[in-house]
C-alpha cells in the first residue's frame, strides 16, 4: 500500500515542481504492507471525539465498482479485496458502534463484531468496550432475533426504530437482550436523531456500513461527517444502486479529501464534510 495524499513534506520533489508535489517515483518507493497500528493511526477519529467531550462523529465506509455499483449480486464482497477487508476491520475496531440498515443485515448475514486482541489496549485507553455494538436501523423489525447478532453479541445489539414500530416485534427484540431505541415518532427512525441518541448510550465514534438507502438518509439530514470510499478496479454493469440511494439533496454537499491510499489498483479515499 502507498499513500498518494497527503504527501509527506519531506518527500523528494521533481525539478521545477511546486511545494507539496512529490516525485511519482518517490511515491512508488513507499509501496509496502502497513501494520494494523499504522492503519489505525491513519483512520483515527478526530481528537475530541468521545464521551469526555460529548462530541459524536459519524463515518461511513463503503465500496463501489469502477462504474459506480454499490454491490454485485446483492453483496459487496465481489467488489472487495484483502486490503479492503483489512481496512474494514480496522474501522470497526475504532468505532463505538456500527450502524447498519436492516436490509443490509439480512443480505450480508451480519454477525456480532469481534473483540480483537490487536486493538484491546487502544480501545481500553479510549474508554471503549472490547468490541463495538451493532446498531440496526429498522422500521418493521423484520429481523431474525434467533441469530447470533442478537443472542450472542460481545456488546449488546441496539435496534433503532420509531415509536410506531410493531409492539410484538419490539417485545421480541427486547426478549433477546437487544436494546430498542426509539428515534422518531413514526414507524421508523429519524436519521437526524440517531447520532445524539447513540451518544446517550455511550456511543460517540460511529461507523455506518449502509446500505445505500441508509447512507442517503444520513447525507440528506446533514449528519454524515465522513465518507471512507474504496473504489474497486472492477466493472459490473447491471442495475445495482450507487452507494447512496434516495431523494436528491436540495444542493450538493461539499466534502474535502482527507487522505488517499492505493493498493493493487484499489483506491481508498477518505473525505470529511466541509466545515467539520
Short mmCIF file of C-alpha atoms in Angstrom, two decimals:
data_model
loop_
_atom_site.label_atom_id
_atom_site.label_comp_id
_atom_site.label_asym_id
_atom_site.label_seq_id
_atom_site.Cartn_x
_atom_site.Cartn_y
_atom_site.Cartn_z
CA UNK A 1 0.00 0.00 0.00
CA UNK A 2 1.17 3.52 -0.69
CA UNK A 3 -0.06 6.94 0.36
CA UNK A 4 -0.93 9.24 -2.53
CA UNK A 5 -2.36 12.09 -0.43
CA UNK A 6 -1.42 13.95 1.65
CA UNK A 7 2.20 13.81 0.56
CA UNK A 8 4.90 13.99 3.17
CA UNK A 9 6.57 17.41 3.24
CA UNK A 10 9.90 15.55 3.23
CA UNK A 11 9.13 13.63 0.02
CA UNK A 12 11.53 14.44 -2.85
CA UNK A 13 10.11 16.80 -5.49
CA UNK A 14 10.70 16.67 -9.20
CA UNK A 15 12.75 19.58 -10.63
CA UNK A 16 10.50 22.61 -11.05
CA UNK A 17 7.62 21.06 -9.09
CA UNK A 18 5.67 23.23 -6.68
CA UNK A 19 5.84 22.73 -2.94
CA UNK A 20 3.92 19.64 -1.81
CA UNK A 21 4.20 17.93 -5.22
CA UNK A 22 6.30 14.81 -4.81
CA UNK A 23 8.16 12.92 -7.46
CA UNK A 24 5.89 10.00 -8.56
CA UNK A 25 8.84 7.64 -8.26
CA UNK A 26 9.17 8.63 -4.60
CA UNK A 27 5.52 7.76 -4.01
CA UNK A 28 6.03 4.34 -5.60
CA UNK A 29 9.01 3.73 -3.32
CA UNK A 30 6.65 3.81 -0.33
CA UNK A 31 4.62 0.80 -1.54
CA UNK A 32 4.60 -1.67 1.36
CA UNK A 33 2.35 -3.54 3.76
CA UNK A 34 1.01 -1.30 6.51
CA UNK A 35 0.72 -2.57 10.07
CA UNK A 36 -2.61 -2.54 11.88
CA UNK A 37 -1.32 0.22 14.14
CA UNK A 38 -0.38 2.35 11.13
CA UNK A 39 -3.83 1.89 9.63
CA UNK A 40 -5.47 2.68 12.96
CA UNK A 41 -3.46 5.90 13.22
CA UNK A 42 -4.31 6.83 9.63
CA UNK A 43 -8.05 6.34 10.26
CA UNK A 44 -8.20 7.68 13.82
CA UNK A 45 -11.33 9.61 14.75
CA UNK A 46 -10.82 13.36 15.20
CA UNK A 47 -9.31 14.36 18.53
CA UNK A 48 -12.00 15.49 20.91
CA UNK A 49 -14.48 12.83 19.81
CA UNK A 50 -15.82 10.68 22.62
CA UNK A 51 -17.53 10.55 25.98
CA UNK A 52 -15.19 13.05 27.64
CA UNK A 53 -16.31 15.85 25.32
CA UNK A 54 -19.72 14.51 24.30
CA UNK A 55 -18.81 15.05 20.65
CA UNK A 56 -20.03 12.47 18.12
CA UNK A 57 -18.62 11.66 14.70
CA UNK A 58 -20.48 9.63 12.06
CA UNK A 59 -18.24 7.97 9.49
CA UNK A 60 -19.39 5.83 6.57
CA UNK A 61 -17.42 3.02 4.96
CA UNK A 62 -18.47 1.81 1.52
CA UNK A 63 -17.03 0.16 -1.58
CA UNK A 64 -18.02 0.92 -5.16
CA UNK A 65 -17.10 -0.57 -8.52
CA UNK A 66 -15.35 1.48 -11.16
CA UNK A 67 -18.73 2.05 -12.83
CA UNK A 68 -20.41 3.12 -9.59
CA UNK A 69 -22.17 -0.04 -8.32
CA UNK A 70 -22.51 -0.45 -4.55
CA UNK A 71 -22.73 -4.23 -4.79
CA UNK A 72 -22.83 -7.15 -7.20
CA UNK A 73 -25.48 -9.82 -6.85
CA UNK A 74 -26.75 -8.13 -3.69
CA UNK A 75 -23.42 -8.34 -1.82
CA UNK A 76 -20.39 -6.07 -1.53
CA UNK A 77 -17.85 -8.91 -1.25
CA UNK A 78 -17.34 -9.37 -5.04
CA UNK A 79 -16.11 -5.75 -5.20
CA UNK A 80 -13.75 -6.05 -2.25
CA UNK A 81 -10.14 -7.15 -1.70
CA UNK A 82 -7.99 -8.43 1.16
CA UNK A 83 -6.74 -4.91 1.86
CA UNK A 84 -10.26 -3.50 1.71
CA UNK A 85 -11.39 -6.07 4.27
CA UNK A 86 -8.36 -5.26 6.42
CA UNK A 87 -9.33 -1.58 6.47
CA UNK A 88 -12.95 -2.63 7.08
CA UNK A 89 -11.76 -4.46 10.21
CA UNK A 90 -9.69 -1.50 11.40
CA UNK A 91 -12.60 0.91 11.01
CA UNK A 92 -14.80 -1.40 13.04
CA UNK A 93 -12.11 -1.75 15.69
CA UNK A 94 -12.00 2.03 16.13
CA UNK A 95 -15.77 2.50 16.44
CA UNK A 96 -18.05 2.53 19.48
CA UNK A 97 -20.97 1.37 17.35
CA UNK A 98 -21.56 0.15 13.79
CA UNK A 99 -24.84 1.49 12.36
CA UNK A 100 -26.43 -0.55 9.59
CA UNK A 101 -29.79 -0.91 7.88
CA UNK A 102 -31.96 -3.98 8.35
CA UNK A 103 -31.81 -4.91 4.66
CA UNK A 104 -28.01 -4.97 4.76
CA UNK A 105 -28.14 -7.11 7.91
CA UNK A 106 -30.31 -9.62 6.07
CA UNK A 107 -28.36 -9.60 2.77
CA UNK A 108 -24.88 -9.72 4.27
CA UNK A 109 -25.70 -12.09 7.14
CA UNK A 110 -24.41 -9.76 9.86
CA UNK A 111 -22.86 -11.25 12.97
CA UNK A 112 -21.66 -9.56 16.18
CA UNK A 113 -18.48 -7.51 15.92
CA UNK A 114 -15.43 -9.32 17.28
CA UNK A 115 -13.23 -8.27 20.19
CA UNK A 116 -9.74 -8.20 18.66
CA UNK A 117 -6.64 -8.54 20.79
CA UNK A 118 -4.66 -6.29 18.44
CA UNK A 119 -6.89 -3.35 19.40
CA UNK A 120 -7.57 -4.20 23.05
CA UNK A 121 -5.11 -1.71 24.54
CA UNK A 122 -6.15 1.06 22.17
CA UNK A 123 -9.85 0.57 22.96
CA UNK A 124 -9.22 0.37 26.70
CA UNK A 125 -7.24 3.62 26.63
CA UNK A 126 -10.13 5.30 24.81
CA UNK A 127 -12.66 4.01 27.36
CA UNK A 128 -14.33 1.73 24.81
CA UNK A 129 -15.90 -1.71 25.27
CA UNK A 130 -13.83 -4.63 23.94
CA UNK A 131 -15.98 -4.77 20.77
CA UNK A 132 -18.26 -2.24 19.07
CA UNK A 133 -22.02 -2.60 19.31
CA UNK A 134 -24.06 -3.22 16.18
CA UNK A 135 -26.96 -0.76 15.84
CA UNK A 136 -29.63 -1.89 13.37
CA UNK A 137 -31.98 0.63 11.75
CA UNK A 138 -35.35 -0.99 11.16
CA UNK A 139 -38.94 0.19 10.80
CA UNK A 140 -40.85 -3.12 10.91
CA UNK A 141 -38.23 -5.07 12.93
CA UNK A 142 -38.47 -7.96 10.48
CA UNK A 143 -35.23 -9.40 11.82
CA UNK A 144 -34.15 -12.87 12.89
CA UNK A 145 -33.91 -12.47 16.63
CA UNK A 146 -32.59 -16.03 16.99
CA UNK A 147 -29.42 -15.08 15.09
CA UNK A 148 -26.09 -14.64 16.94
CA UNK A 149 -26.23 -10.89 16.25
CA UNK A 150 -28.96 -10.74 18.89
CA UNK A 151 -28.36 -13.81 21.05
CA UNK A 152 -24.55 -13.75 21.41
CA UNK A 153 -23.08 -10.26 20.93
CA UNK A 154 -19.95 -9.14 22.81
CA UNK A 155 -21.67 -5.77 23.30
CA UNK A 156 -25.50 -5.63 23.36
CA UNK A 157 -27.02 -5.03 19.93
CA UNK A 158 -29.21 -1.96 19.53
CA UNK A 159 -32.32 -1.70 17.37
CA UNK A 160 -33.13 1.84 16.23
CA UNK A 161 -36.75 2.34 15.23
CA UNK A 162 -39.73 4.63 15.68
CA UNK A 163 -42.33 4.78 18.42
CA UNK A 164 -44.86 3.38 15.95
CA UNK A 165 -42.97 0.12 15.42
CA UNK A 166 -44.99 -3.11 15.89
CA UNK A 167 -45.20 -3.77 19.62
CA UNK A 168 -44.85 -7.54 19.25
CA UNK A 169 -41.58 -7.14 17.33
CA UNK A 170 -40.29 -4.65 19.89
CA UNK A 171 -41.04 -7.18 22.62
CA UNK A 172 -39.30 -9.94 20.63
CA UNK A 173 -36.18 -7.79 20.25
CA UNK A 174 -36.07 -6.95 23.94
CA UNK A 175 -36.56 -10.60 24.88
CA UNK A 176 -33.15 -11.39 23.34
CA UNK A 177 -31.44 -8.66 25.36
CA UNK A 178 -31.29 -6.17 22.49
CA UNK A 179 -31.69 -2.51 23.39
CA UNK A 180 -34.55 -0.91 21.48
CA UNK A 181 -34.06 2.82 20.96
CA UNK A 182 -36.94 4.94 19.69
CA UNK A 183 -35.52 7.59 17.37
CA UNK A 184 -38.71 9.00 15.92
CA UNK A 185 -42.43 9.32 16.42
CA UNK A 186 -43.46 7.32 13.34
CA UNK A 187 -42.72 3.75 12.31
CA UNK A 188 -39.03 4.16 11.51
CA UNK A 189 -36.07 6.01 12.99
CA UNK A 190 -35.37 9.63 12.13
CA UNK A 191 -31.77 9.59 10.80
CA UNK A 192 -31.10 13.10 12.10
CA UNK A 193 -31.68 11.91 15.69
CA UNK A 194 -29.54 8.77 15.52
CA UNK A 195 -26.08 10.19 16.44
CA UNK A 196 -27.35 12.07 19.51
CA UNK A 197 -29.38 9.10 20.75
CA UNK A 198 -26.45 6.72 20.34
CA UNK A 199 -24.29 9.19 22.25
CA UNK A 200 -26.77 8.95 25.13
CA UNK A 201 -25.98 5.23 25.19
CA UNK A 202 -22.23 5.92 25.29
CA UNK A 203 -21.55 5.52 21.57
CA UNK A 204 -19.85 8.59 20.08
CA UNK A 205 -17.45 7.17 17.50
CA UNK A 206 -19.93 5.92 14.92
CA UNK A 207 -19.40 3.89 11.76
CA UNK A 208 -22.15 3.21 9.24
CA UNK A 209 -21.83 0.47 6.63
CA UNK A 210 -25.02 1.39 4.79
CA UNK A 211 -26.76 0.21 2.84
CA UNK A 212 -27.31 2.85 0.15
CA UNK A 213 -30.71 3.98 1.41
CA UNK A 214 -29.49 4.45 4.98
CA UNK A 215 -26.39 6.30 3.81
CA UNK A 216 -28.51 8.53 1.58
CA UNK A 217 -30.73 9.42 4.54
CA UNK A 218 -27.76 10.31 6.73
CA UNK A 219 -26.35 12.54 3.97
CA UNK A 220 -29.73 14.19 3.33
CA UNK A 221 -30.15 15.13 7.00
CA UNK A 222 -26.63 16.55 7.27
CA UNK A 223 -25.32 14.23 10.00
CA UNK A 224 -22.74 12.37 7.89
CA UNK A 225 -19.33 13.72 8.91
CA UNK A 226 -17.01 11.49 6.90
CA UNK A 227 -17.02 9.06 3.98
CA UNK A 228 -14.42 6.34 3.53
CA UNK A 229 -14.96 5.08 -0.01
CA UNK A 230 -12.98 2.24 -1.55
CA UNK A 231 -13.02 2.39 -5.35
CA UNK A 232 -12.66 -1.10 -6.79
CA UNK A 233 -10.92 -1.57 -10.16
CA UNK A 234 -13.82 -3.75 -11.34
CA UNK A 235 -16.84 -3.06 -13.51
CA UNK A 236 -20.21 -4.74 -13.07
CA UNK A 237 -22.79 -3.02 -15.33
CA UNK A 238 -26.26 -4.15 -14.22
CA UNK A 239 -28.74 -2.19 -12.13
CA UNK A 240 -27.08 -2.09 -8.69
CA UNK A 241 -27.61 1.20 -6.84
CA UNK A 242 -24.94 3.75 -6.10
CA UNK A 243 -23.53 3.93 -2.57
CA UNK A 244 -26.24 6.46 -1.72
CA UNK A 245 -29.83 5.99 -2.78
CA UNK A 246 -32.76 8.28 -2.12
CA UNK A 247 -34.21 11.71 -2.89
CA UNK A 248 -31.75 14.24 -4.27
CA UNK A 249 -30.30 16.79 -1.85
CA UNK A 250 -31.55 20.35 -2.33
CA UNK A 251 -27.93 21.28 -3.13
CA UNK A 252 -24.86 19.04 -3.41
CA UNK A 253 -23.00 18.72 -0.11
CA UNK A 254 -19.29 19.51 -0.27
CA UNK A 255 -16.71 17.11 1.16
CA UNK A 256 -12.94 17.65 1.44
CA UNK A 257 -10.34 14.98 0.61
CA UNK A 258 -8.56 13.95 3.80
CA UNK A 259 -6.40 11.09 2.51
CA UNK A 260 -5.89 8.74 -0.44
CA UNK A 261 -4.23 5.32 -0.31
CA UNK A 262 -3.65 2.82 -3.13
CA UNK A 263 -3.15 -0.94 -3.20
CA UNK A 264 -3.24 -3.18 -6.30
CA UNK A 265 -5.42 -0.72 -8.21
CA UNK A 266 -7.87 -0.14 -5.35
CA UNK A 267 -8.17 3.47 -4.20
CA UNK A 268 -9.02 4.05 -0.56
CA UNK A 269 -10.38 7.55 -0.17
CA UNK A 270 -11.31 9.42 2.97
CA UNK A 271 -13.45 12.55 2.76
CA UNK A 272 -14.81 14.77 5.54
CA UNK A 273 -17.75 17.13 5.33
CA UNK A 274 -16.61 20.67 4.58
CA UNK A 275 -16.56 22.76 7.69
CA UNK A 276 -16.06 19.83 10.05
#
